[in-house]
Short mmCIF file of C-alpha atoms in Angstrom, two decimals:
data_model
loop_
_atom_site.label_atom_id
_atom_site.label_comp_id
_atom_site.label_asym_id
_atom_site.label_seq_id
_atom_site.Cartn_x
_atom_site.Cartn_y
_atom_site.Cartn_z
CA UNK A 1 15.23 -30.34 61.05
CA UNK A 2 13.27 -33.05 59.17
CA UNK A 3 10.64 -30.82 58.78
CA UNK A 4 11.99 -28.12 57.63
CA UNK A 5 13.37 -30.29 54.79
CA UNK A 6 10.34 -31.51 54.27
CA UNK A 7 8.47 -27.90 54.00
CA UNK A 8 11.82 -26.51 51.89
CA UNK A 9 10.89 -29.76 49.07
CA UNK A 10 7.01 -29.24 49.28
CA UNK A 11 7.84 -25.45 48.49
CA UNK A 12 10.53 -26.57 45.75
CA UNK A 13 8.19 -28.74 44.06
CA UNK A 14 4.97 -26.02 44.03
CA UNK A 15 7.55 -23.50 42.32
CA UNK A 16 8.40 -25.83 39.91
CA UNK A 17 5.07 -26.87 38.87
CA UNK A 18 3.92 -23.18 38.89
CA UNK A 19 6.32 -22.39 36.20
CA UNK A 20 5.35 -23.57 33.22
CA UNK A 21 2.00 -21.71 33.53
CA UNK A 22 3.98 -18.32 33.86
CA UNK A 23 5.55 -18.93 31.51
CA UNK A 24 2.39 -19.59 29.32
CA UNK A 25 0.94 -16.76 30.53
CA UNK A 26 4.12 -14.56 29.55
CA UNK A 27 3.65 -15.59 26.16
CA UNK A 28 1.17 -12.71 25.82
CA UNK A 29 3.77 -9.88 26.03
CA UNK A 30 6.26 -11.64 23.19
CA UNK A 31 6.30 -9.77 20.18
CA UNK A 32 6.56 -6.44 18.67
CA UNK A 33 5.00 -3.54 20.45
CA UNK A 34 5.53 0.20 19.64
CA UNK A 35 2.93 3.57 18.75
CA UNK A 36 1.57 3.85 15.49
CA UNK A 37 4.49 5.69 14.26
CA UNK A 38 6.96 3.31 16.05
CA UNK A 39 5.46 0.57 14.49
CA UNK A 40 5.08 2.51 11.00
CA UNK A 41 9.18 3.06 11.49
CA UNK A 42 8.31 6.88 11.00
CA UNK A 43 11.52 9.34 11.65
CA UNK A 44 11.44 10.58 15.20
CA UNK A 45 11.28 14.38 13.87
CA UNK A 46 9.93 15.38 10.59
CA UNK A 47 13.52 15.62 8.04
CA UNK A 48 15.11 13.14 10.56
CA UNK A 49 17.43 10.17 10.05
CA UNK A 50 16.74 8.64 12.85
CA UNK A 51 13.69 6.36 12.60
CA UNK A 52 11.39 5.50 15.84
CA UNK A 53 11.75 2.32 16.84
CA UNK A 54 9.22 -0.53 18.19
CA UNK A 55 9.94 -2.66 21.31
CA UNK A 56 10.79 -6.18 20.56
CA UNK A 57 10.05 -8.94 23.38
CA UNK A 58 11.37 -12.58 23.33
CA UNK A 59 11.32 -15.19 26.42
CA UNK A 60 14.78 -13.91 27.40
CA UNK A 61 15.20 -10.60 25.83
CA UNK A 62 13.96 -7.08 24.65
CA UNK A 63 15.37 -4.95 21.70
CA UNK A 64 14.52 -1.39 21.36
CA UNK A 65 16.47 0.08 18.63
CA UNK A 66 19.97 -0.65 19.34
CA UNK A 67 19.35 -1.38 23.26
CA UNK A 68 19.37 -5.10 23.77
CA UNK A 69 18.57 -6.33 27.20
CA UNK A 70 18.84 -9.72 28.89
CA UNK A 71 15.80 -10.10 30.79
CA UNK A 72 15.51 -12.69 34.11
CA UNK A 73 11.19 -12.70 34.72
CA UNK A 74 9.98 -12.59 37.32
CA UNK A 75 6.52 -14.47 38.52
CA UNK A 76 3.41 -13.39 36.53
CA UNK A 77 -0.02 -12.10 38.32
CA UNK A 78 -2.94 -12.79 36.60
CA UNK A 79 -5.23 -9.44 36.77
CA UNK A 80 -9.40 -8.79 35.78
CA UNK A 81 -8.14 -7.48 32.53
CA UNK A 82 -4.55 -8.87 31.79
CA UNK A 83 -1.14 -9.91 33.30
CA UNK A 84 1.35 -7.35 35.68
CA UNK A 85 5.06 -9.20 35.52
CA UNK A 86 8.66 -7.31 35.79
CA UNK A 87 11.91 -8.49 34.92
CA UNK A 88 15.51 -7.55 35.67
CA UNK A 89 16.78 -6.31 32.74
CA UNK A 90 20.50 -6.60 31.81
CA UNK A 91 21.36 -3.47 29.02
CA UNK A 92 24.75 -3.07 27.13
CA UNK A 93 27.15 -3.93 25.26
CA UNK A 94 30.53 -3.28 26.82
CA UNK A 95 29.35 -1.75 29.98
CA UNK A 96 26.02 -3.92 31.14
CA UNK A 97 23.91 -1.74 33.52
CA UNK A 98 20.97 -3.17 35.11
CA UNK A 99 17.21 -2.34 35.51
CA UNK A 100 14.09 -3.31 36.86
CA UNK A 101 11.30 -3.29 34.67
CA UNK A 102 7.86 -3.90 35.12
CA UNK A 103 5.59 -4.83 32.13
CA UNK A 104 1.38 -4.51 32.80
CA UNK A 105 -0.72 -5.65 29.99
CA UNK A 106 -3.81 -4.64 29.84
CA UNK A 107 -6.91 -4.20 27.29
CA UNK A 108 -4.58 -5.26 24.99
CA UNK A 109 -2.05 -2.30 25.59
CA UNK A 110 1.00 -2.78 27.16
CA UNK A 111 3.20 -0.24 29.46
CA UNK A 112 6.79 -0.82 30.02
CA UNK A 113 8.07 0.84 33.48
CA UNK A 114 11.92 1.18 34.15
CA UNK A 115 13.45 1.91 37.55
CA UNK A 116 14.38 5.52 36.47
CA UNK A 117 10.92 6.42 36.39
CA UNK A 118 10.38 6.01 32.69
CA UNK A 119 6.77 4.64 31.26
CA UNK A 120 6.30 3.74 27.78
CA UNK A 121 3.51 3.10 26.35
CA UNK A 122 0.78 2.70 25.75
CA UNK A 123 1.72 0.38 23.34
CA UNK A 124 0.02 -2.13 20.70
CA UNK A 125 1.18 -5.11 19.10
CA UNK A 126 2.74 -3.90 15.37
CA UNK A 127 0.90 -5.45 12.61
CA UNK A 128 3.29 -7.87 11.11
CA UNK A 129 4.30 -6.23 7.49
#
């Protein structure tokens, strides 16, 4: 029993240092990301209303258009050429439905995949206007 207690606080305190450096590392994927005529707020179809929106990631969530999301990371794995993470993501307003999405940055190109088989991207950081 002692040493299971023991292992269990040895394990507790390796998680908690680990954190802070995902979370450094997660840092990449904050920020605006979208195609060029997401990021250019283009319509979605030529004579449209409806303008095509970028993705917008913060530490605890992501707005796309009028879909907000509360997003619980998970750990990050550093790659050759970027970071692979995934979040559960928490959508709604009055009805929350959740998701699991995983986010893979790469080359500087990032690709958003959602449990219902959904991929977007690749996307690029939007030039700040």
């Amino acid at each position: 029993m002692r040493n299971s207690l023991l292992t269990m606080r040895a394990l507790l305190l390796l998680l908690t240092l680990s954190l802070p450096a995902a979370a450094d590392e997660r840092a990449a994927l904050y920020g605006i990301w979208g195609t060029p005529k997401q990021c250019a707020g283009e319509m979605l179809k030529e004579g449209g209303t409806v303008p095509a929106q970028p993705f917008e990631i913060r530490p605890g969530w992501l707005r796309h258009g009028q879909l907000w999301c509360r997003l619980i990371w998970f750990p990050v794995e550093k790659r050759e050429n970027g970071i692979f993470t995934g979040a559960r993501a928490l959508c709604g307003e009055d009805a929350l439905r959740g998701y699991r999405l995983g986010f893979a940055l790469a080359d500087d190109a990032l690709k958003i995949r959602w449990t219902f088989r959904v991929v977007n991207g690749p996307l690029r950081r939007c030039p700040i206007s």
